[in-house]
Coordinates of C-alpha atoms and ligand atoms in Angstrom, one line a residue:
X1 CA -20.4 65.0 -72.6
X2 CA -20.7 62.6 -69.8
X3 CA -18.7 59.9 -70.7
X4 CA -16.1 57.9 -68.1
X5 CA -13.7 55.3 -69.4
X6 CA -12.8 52.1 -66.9
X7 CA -9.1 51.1 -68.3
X8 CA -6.3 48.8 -67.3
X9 CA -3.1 49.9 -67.6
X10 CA -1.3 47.1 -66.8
X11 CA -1.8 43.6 -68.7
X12 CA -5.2 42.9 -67.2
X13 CA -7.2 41.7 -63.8
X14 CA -6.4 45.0 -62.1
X15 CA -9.8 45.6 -60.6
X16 CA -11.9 47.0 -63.6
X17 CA -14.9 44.8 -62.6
X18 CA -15.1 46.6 -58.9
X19 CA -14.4 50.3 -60.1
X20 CA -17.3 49.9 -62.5
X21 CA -19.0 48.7 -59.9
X22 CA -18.5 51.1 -57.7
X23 CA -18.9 54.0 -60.0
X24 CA -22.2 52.6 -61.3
X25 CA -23.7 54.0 -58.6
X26 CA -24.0 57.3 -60.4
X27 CA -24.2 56.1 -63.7
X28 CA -27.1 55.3 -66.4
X29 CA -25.6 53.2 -68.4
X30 CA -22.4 50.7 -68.3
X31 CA -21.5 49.6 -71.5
X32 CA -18.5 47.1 -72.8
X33 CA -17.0 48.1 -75.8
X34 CA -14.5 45.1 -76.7
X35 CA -13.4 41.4 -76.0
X36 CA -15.7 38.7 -74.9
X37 CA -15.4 36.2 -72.3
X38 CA -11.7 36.4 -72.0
X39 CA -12.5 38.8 -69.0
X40 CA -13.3 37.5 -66.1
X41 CA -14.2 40.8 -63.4
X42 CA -15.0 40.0 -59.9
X43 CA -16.9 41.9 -57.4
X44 CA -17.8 41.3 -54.1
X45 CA -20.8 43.2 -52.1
X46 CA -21.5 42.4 -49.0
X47 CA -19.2 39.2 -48.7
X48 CA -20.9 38.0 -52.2
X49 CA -19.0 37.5 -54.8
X50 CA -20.2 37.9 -58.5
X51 CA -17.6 36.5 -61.5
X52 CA -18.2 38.2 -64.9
X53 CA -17.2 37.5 -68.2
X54 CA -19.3 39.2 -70.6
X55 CA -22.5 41.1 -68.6
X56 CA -21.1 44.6 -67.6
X57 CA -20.1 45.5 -63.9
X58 CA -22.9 47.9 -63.3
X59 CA -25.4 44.9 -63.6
X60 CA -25.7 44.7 -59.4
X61 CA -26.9 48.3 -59.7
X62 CA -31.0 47.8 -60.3
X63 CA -30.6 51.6 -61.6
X64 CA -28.0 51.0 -64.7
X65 CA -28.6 49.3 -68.1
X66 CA -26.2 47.5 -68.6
X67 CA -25.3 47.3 -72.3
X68 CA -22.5 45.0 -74.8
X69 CA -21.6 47.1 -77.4
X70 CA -20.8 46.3 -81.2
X71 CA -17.1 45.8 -80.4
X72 CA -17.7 42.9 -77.8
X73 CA -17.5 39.4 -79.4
X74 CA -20.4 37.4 -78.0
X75 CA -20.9 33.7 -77.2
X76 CA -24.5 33.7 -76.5
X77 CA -24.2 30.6 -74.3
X78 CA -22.2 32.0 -73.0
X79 CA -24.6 35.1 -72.2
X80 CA -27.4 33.3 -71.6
X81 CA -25.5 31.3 -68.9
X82 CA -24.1 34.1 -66.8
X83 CA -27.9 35.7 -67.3
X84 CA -29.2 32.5 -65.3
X85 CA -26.2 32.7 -62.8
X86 CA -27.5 36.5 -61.9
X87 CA -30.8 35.5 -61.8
X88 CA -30.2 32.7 -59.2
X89 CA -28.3 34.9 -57.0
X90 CA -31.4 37.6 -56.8
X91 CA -30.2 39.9 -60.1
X92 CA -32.5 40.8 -62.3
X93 CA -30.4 41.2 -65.6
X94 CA -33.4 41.4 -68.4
X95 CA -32.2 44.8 -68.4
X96 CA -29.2 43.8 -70.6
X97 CA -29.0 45.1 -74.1
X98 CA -26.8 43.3 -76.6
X99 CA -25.9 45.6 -80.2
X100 CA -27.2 43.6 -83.2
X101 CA -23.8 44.5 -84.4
X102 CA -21.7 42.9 -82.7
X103 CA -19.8 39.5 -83.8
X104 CA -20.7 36.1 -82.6
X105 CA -18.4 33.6 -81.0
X106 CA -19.0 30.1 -83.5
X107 CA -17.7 27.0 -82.0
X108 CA -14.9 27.1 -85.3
X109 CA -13.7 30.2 -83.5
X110 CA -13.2 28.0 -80.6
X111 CA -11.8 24.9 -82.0
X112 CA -9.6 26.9 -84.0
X113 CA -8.0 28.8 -80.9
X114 CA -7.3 25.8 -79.2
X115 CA -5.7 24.0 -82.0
X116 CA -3.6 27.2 -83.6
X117 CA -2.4 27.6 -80.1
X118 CA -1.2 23.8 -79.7
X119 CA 0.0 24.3 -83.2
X120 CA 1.7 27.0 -82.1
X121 CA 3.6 24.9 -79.4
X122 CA 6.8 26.7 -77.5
X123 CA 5.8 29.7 -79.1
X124 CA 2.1 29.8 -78.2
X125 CA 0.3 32.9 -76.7
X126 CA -1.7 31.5 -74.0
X127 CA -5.0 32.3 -75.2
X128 CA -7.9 32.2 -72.8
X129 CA -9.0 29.4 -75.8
X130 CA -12.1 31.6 -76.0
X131 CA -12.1 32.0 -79.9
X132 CA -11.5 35.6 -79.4
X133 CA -8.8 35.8 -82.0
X134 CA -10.6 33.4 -84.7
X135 CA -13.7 36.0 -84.1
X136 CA -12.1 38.9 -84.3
X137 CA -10.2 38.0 -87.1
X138 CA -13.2 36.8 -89.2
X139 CA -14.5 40.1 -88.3
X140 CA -12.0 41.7 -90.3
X141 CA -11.8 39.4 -93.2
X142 CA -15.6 40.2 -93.1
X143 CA -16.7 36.5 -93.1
X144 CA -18.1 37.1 -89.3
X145 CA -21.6 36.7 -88.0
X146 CA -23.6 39.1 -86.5
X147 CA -25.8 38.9 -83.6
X148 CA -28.3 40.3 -86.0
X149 CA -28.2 37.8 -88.3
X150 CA -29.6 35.4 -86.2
X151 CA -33.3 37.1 -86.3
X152 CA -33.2 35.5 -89.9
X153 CA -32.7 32.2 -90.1
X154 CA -32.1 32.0 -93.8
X155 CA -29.4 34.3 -93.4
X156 CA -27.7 33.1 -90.4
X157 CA -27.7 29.7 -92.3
X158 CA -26.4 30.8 -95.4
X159 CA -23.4 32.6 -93.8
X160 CA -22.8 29.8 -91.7
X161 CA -22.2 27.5 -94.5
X162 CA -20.7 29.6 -96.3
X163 CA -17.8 30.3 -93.1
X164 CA -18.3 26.6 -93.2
X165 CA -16.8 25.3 -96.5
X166 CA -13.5 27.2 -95.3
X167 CA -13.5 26.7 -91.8
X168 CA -13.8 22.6 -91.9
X169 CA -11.2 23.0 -95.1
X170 CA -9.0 24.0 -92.5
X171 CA -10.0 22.3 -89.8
X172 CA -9.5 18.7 -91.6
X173 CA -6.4 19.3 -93.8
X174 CA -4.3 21.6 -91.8
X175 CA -5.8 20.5 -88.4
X176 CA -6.6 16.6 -88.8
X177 CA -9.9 17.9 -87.0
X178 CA -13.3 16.9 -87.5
X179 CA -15.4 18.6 -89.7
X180 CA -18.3 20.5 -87.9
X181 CA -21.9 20.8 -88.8
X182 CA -24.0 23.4 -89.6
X183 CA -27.4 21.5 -88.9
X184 CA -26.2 21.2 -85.4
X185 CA -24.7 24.8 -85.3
X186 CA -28.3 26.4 -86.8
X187 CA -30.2 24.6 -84.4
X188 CA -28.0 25.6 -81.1
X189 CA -28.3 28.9 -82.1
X190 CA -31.2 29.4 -83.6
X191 CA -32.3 27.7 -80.6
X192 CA -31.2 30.6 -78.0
X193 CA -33.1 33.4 -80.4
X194 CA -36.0 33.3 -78.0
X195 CA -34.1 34.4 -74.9
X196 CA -31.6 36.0 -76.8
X197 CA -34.0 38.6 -79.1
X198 CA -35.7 40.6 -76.3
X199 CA -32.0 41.8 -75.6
X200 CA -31.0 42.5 -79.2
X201 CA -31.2 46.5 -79.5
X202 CA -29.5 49.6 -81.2
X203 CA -27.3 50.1 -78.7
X204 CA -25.9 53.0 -80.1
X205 CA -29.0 55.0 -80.3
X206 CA -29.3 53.8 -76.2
X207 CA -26.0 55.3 -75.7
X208 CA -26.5 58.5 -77.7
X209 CA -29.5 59.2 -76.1
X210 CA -28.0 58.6 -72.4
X211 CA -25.3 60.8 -73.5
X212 CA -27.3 63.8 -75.0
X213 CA -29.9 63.6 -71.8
X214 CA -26.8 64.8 -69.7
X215 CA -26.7 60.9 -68.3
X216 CA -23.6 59.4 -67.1
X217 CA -22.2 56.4 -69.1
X218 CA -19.6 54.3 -67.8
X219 CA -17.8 52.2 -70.5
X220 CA -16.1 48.9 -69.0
X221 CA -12.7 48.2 -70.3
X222 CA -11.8 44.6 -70.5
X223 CA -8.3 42.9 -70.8
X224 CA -5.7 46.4 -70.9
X225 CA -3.1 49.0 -72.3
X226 CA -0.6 46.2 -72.7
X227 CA -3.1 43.7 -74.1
X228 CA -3.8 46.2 -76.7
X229 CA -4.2 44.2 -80.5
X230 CA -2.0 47.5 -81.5
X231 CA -0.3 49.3 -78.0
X232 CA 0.6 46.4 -76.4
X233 CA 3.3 44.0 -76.5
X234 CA 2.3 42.3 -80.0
X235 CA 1.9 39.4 -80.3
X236 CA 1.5 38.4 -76.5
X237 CA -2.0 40.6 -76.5
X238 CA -5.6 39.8 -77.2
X239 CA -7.6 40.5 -80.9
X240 CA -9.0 44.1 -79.7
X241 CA -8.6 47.5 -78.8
X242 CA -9.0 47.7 -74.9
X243 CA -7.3 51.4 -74.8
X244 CA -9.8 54.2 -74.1
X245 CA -10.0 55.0 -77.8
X246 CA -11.4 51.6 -78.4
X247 CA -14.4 53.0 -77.0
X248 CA -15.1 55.4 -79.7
X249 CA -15.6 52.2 -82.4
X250 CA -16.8 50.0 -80.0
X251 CA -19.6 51.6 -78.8
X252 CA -20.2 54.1 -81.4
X253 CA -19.3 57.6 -79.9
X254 CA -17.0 60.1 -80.7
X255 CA -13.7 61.3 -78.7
X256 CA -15.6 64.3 -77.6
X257 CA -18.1 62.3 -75.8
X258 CA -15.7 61.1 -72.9
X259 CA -14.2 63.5 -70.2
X260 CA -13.2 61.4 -68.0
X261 CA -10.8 58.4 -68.3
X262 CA -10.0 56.2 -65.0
X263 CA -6.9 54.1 -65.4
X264 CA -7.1 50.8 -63.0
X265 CA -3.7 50.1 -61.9
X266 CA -2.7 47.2 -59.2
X267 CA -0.8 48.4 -56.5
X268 CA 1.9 45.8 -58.3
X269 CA 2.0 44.1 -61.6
X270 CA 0.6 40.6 -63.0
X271 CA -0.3 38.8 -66.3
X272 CA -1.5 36.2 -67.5
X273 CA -0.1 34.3 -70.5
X274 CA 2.8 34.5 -72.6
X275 CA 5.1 37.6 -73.4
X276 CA 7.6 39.9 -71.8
X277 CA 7.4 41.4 -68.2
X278 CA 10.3 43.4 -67.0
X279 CA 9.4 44.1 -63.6
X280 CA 8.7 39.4 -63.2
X281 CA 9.4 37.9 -60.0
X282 CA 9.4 34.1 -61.1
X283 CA 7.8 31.4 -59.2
X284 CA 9.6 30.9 -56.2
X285 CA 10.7 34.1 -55.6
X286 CA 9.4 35.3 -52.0
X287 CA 8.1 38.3 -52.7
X288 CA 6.3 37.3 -56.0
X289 CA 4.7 34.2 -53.8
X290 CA 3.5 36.4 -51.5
X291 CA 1.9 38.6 -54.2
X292 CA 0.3 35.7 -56.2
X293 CA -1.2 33.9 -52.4
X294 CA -1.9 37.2 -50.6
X295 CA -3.4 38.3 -54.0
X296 CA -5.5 35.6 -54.7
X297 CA -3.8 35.8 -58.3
X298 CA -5.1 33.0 -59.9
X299 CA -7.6 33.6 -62.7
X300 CA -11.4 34.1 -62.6
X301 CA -11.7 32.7 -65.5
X302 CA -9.5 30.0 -66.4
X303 CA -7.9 29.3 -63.0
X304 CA -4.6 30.1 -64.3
X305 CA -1.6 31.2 -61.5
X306 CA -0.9 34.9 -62.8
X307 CA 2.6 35.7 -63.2
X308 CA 3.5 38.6 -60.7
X309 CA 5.4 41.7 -59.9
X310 CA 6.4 45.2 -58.7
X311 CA 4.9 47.9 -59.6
X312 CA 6.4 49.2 -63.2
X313 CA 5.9 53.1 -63.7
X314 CA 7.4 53.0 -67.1
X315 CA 4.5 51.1 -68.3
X316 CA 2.3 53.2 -66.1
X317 CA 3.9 56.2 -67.8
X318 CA 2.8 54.7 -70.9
X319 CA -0.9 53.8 -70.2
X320 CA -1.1 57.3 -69.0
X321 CA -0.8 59.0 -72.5
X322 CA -2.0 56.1 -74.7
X323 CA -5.6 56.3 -73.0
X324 CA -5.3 60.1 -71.4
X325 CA -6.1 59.2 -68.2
X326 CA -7.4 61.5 -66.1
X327 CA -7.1 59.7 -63.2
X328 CA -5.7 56.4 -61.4
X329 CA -7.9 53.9 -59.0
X330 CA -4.9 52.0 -57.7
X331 CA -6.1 48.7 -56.5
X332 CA -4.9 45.8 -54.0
X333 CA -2.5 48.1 -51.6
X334 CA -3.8 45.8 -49.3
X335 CA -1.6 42.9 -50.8
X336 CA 1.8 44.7 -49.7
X337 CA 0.8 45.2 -46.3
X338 CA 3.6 42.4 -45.2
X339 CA 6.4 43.6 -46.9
X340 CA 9.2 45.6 -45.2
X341 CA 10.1 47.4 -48.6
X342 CA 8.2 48.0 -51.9
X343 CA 10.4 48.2 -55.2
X344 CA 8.7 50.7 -58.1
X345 CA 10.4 50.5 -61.2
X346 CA 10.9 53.7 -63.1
X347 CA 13.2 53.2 -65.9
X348 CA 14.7 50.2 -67.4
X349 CA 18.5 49.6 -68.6
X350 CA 19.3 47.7 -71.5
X351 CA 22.6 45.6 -71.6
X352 CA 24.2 48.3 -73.8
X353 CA 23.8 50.7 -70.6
X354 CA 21.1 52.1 -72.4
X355 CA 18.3 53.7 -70.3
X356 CA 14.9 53.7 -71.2
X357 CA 12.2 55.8 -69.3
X358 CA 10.1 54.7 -71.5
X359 CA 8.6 51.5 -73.1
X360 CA 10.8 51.1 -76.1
X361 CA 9.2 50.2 -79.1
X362 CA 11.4 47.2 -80.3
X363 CA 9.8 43.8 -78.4
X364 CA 13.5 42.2 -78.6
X365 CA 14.7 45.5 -76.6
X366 CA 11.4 45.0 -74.3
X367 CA 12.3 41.5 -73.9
X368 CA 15.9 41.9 -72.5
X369 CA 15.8 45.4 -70.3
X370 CA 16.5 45.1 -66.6
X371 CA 14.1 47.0 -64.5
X372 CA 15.9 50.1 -62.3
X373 CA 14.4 50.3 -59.2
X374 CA 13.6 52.8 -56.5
X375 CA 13.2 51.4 -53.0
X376 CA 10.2 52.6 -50.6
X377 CA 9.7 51.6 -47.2
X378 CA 6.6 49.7 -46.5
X379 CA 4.1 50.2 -43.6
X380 CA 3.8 46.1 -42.2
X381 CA 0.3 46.1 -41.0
X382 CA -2.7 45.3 -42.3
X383 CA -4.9 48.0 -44.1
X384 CA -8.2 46.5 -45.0
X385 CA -10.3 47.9 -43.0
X386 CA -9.0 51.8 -43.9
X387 CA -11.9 54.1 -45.3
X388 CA -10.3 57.2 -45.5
X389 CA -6.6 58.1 -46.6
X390 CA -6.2 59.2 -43.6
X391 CA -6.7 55.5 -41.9
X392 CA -3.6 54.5 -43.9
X393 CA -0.3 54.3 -42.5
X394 CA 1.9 57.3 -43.3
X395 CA 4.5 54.9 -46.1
X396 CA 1.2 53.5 -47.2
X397 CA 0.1 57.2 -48.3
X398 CA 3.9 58.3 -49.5
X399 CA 3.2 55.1 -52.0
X400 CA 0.1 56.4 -53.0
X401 CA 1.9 59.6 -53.4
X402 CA 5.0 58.5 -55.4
X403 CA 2.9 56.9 -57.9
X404 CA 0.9 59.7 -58.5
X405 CA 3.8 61.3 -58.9
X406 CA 5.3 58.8 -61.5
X407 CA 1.8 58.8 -63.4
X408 CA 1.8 62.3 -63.9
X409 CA -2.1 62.5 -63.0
X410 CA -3.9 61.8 -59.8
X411 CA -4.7 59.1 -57.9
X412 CA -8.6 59.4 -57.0
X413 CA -9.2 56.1 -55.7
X414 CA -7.2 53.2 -53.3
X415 CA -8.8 49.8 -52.5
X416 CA -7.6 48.0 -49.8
X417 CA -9.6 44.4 -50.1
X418 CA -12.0 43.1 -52.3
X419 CA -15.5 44.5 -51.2
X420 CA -17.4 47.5 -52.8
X421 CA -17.5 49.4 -49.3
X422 CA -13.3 48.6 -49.3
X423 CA -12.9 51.9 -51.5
X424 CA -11.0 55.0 -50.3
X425 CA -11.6 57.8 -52.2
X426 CA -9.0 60.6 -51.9
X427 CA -10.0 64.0 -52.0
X428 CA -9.3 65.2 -55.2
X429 CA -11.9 62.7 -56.7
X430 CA -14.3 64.1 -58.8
Ligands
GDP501 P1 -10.5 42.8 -63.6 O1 -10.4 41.8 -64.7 O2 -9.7 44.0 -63.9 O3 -12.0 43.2 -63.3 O4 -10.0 42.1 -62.3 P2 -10.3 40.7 -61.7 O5 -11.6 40.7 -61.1 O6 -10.0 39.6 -62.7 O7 -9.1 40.5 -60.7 C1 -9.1 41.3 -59.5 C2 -9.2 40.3 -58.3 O8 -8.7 41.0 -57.2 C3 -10.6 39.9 -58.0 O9 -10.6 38.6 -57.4 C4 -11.1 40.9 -57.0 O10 -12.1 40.5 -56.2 C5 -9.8 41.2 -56.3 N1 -9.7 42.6 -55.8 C6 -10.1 43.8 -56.4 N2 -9.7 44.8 -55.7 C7 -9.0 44.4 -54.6 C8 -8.3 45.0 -53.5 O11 -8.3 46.2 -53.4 N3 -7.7 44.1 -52.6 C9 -7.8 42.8 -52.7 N4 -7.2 42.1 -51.8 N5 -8.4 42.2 -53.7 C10 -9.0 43.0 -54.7
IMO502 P1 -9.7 40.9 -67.8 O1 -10.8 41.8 -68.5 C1 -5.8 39.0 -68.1 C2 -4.7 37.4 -72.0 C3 -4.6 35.9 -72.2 C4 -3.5 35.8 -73.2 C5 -3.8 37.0 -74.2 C6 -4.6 36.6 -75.4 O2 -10.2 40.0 -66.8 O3 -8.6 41.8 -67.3 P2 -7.2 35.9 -75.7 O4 -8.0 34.8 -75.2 O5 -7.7 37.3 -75.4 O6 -6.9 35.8 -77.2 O7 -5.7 35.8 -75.0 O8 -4.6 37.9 -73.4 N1 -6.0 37.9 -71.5 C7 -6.2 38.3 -70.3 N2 -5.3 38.4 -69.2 N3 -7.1 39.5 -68.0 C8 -7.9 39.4 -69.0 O9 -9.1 40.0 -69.0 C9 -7.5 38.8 -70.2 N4 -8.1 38.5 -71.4 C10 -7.2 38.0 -72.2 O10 -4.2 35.3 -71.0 O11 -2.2 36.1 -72.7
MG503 MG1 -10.0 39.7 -64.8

């Protein structure tokens, strides 16, 4: 079956938005299969640059339907506002397709993330503040509300007062909050169903279909590995299942249907929020200020500085098995073009003299392990304009090589800047 899978290995922004792009090109359909507007994916064609939160990569493709699966959670201003942002830049995006099933974004998901997270204090998580927890969660505790239901207005009212009587509970009394209303809710909802119903679709009837016609399907991982509600490093991670098999619930196929799974990975490491990153070069720290400026590593979406770092193969390693990749696109070698030497971590030590090649399961040993590094020379000039491996320097491919050899599968693709056409593809790409 011809199912790919874009993943991040890492803890998010490693380039997912630009390899779907760029793998659109021979695709039907590109479909997201969890999170919502946490993501931000950037992609830039011919010097333009497109930010996406919830509207799959392959949109710029006039060819592709692009399609939000059940597991997304959707804010449909949200929606309807990047929808309006593609259309004024010359995209077409009606062809979107948005499952019935999947949950809605209510603004109590959104006041409640931001004041659980100030609650939270010291300890918070650094949430995008999207609501994607509260949604998720109320998903679970079935109590959500599903794009579906807002075709009947009865129904969508009903649930909403029903979520109501609990959520302003808490809101007032544990919150001090003010309590929010449901005439106002219904009508700024019900309000989008015009624009919004024409999109509303069995989406995974769309993808079966694709699949059984022999038609590529792309399926657009947002956040990553280590954001994982379950894989990653709990509770610093988002409310979803970014890994590969996340793809299976959130979109509605089986294992069986994907044979090919591309792990993104950035040619070094960063993250956004709270939580433990072994490989961290703080603020201040030349090489990680060179990372975050020549990186551009602030984000899409909020405009947060990302925290940065080398490369960290354990976690790689890790990423590897937990989604099967078959394959890595390493992204933004470009970045480490000024540096004399690169650092790859490939095991870590714990104070005990314990060594670890790989992540150990126990956060408070994750929090305190010192990275062990292997040193590699770096290739100090400037590779942006390379289009074949061959264009790179020879320490720029012996990189390429070592993590390949690290990962344990191949490395198909390099980017070396920003831009669609920026894309090396190494020979062994399928
Ligand atoms: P995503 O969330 O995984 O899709 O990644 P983001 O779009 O949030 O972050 C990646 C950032 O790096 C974006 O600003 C991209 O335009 C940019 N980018 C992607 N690939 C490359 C690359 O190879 N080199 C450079 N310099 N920038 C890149
Ligand atoms: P893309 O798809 C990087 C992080 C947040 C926070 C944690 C939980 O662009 O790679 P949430 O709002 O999801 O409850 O926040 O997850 N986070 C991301 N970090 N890239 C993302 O998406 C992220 N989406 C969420 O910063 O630490
Ligand atoms: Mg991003």
């Amino acid at each position: 079956m011809p199912g790919t899978v874009i993943v991040g290995t890492q803890w998010g922004d490693e380039g997912k938005g630009r390899f779907t792009d760029y793998l659109a090109e021979e695709s039907t359909l590109v479909v997201r299969y969890q999170g919502g507007h946490n993501a931000g994916h950037t992609i830039v064609v011919d010097g333009e640059t497109f930010a996406l939160q919830l509207v799959p990569s392959g949109v710029l493709h006039s060819h592709v339907t692009p399609i939000i699966g059940n597991g997304v959670v959707v804010d449909p201003a949200v929606l309807l506002d990047e929808l309006d942002m593609l259309a004024g830049k010359g995209v077409d995006a009606s062809r979107v397709r948005l499952s019935g099933n999947a949950h809605l974004i209510m603004p109590y998901h959104q006041e409640l993330d931001r004041v659980t997270e100030r609650f939270l204090g010291q300890a918070k998580l650094g949430t995008t503040k999207r609501g994607i927890g509260p949604a998720y969660a109320d998903k679970a505790a079935r109590v959500g509300i599903r794009v579906q239901d807002l075709l009947d207005p009865k129904i969508f009212r009903a649930k909403l007062e029903l979520a109501l009587r609990e959520k302003n509970g808490v809101l007032a009394k544990v919150y001090n909050r003010l309590p929010l209303e449901a005439d106002e809710i219904c009508e700024r909802y019900l309000g989008m169903v015009p624009r919004l119903e024409p999109l509303i679709a069995d989406t995974v009837h769309l993808v079966h279909e694709a699949l059984e016609a022999g038609q590529q399907v792309l399926f657009e991982g947002a956040q990553a590995t280590f954001l994982d509600l379950d894989h990653g490093t709990y509770p610093f991670v988002t409310s979803s299942n970014p890994v590969a098999g996340g793809v299976c619930t959130g979109a509605g196929v089986g294992p069986r249907a994907i044979d090919r799974v591309v792990g993104v990975t950035k040619a070094y490491v960063t993250r956004v929020g709270s939580g433990p990153f072994p490989t961290e070069l703080f603020e201040g720290d030349p090489v990680g200020d060179l990372l975050v400026e020549r990186g551009g590593e602030f984000g899409t979406n909020t405009g947060r500085r990302r925290r940065a770092g080398w490369l960290d193969a354990v976690m790689l390693r890790h990423a590897v098995r937990l989604n099967t990749c078959t394959e890595i696109a390493l992204t933004k070698l470009d970045v480490l073009a000024p540096l004399a030497e690169l650092k790859v971590c490939v095991a870590y030590e714990a104070d005990d003299g314990t060594r670890y090649d790989h992540v150990p399961y126990h956060q408070s040993v994750l929090h305190k392990v010192r990275p062990v590094y292997e040193t590699l020379p770096g290739w100090k000039r400037e590779i942006d304009g390379a289009l074949r491996i061959g264009d790179l320097p020879a320490a720029a491919r012996d990189y390429v090589r070592f993590v390949e050899e690290l990962a344990g599968v191949p490395v198909s693709f390099v980017s070396v800047g920003p831009g669609r056409e920026q894309t090396v593809v190494l020979p062994q790409a399928a």
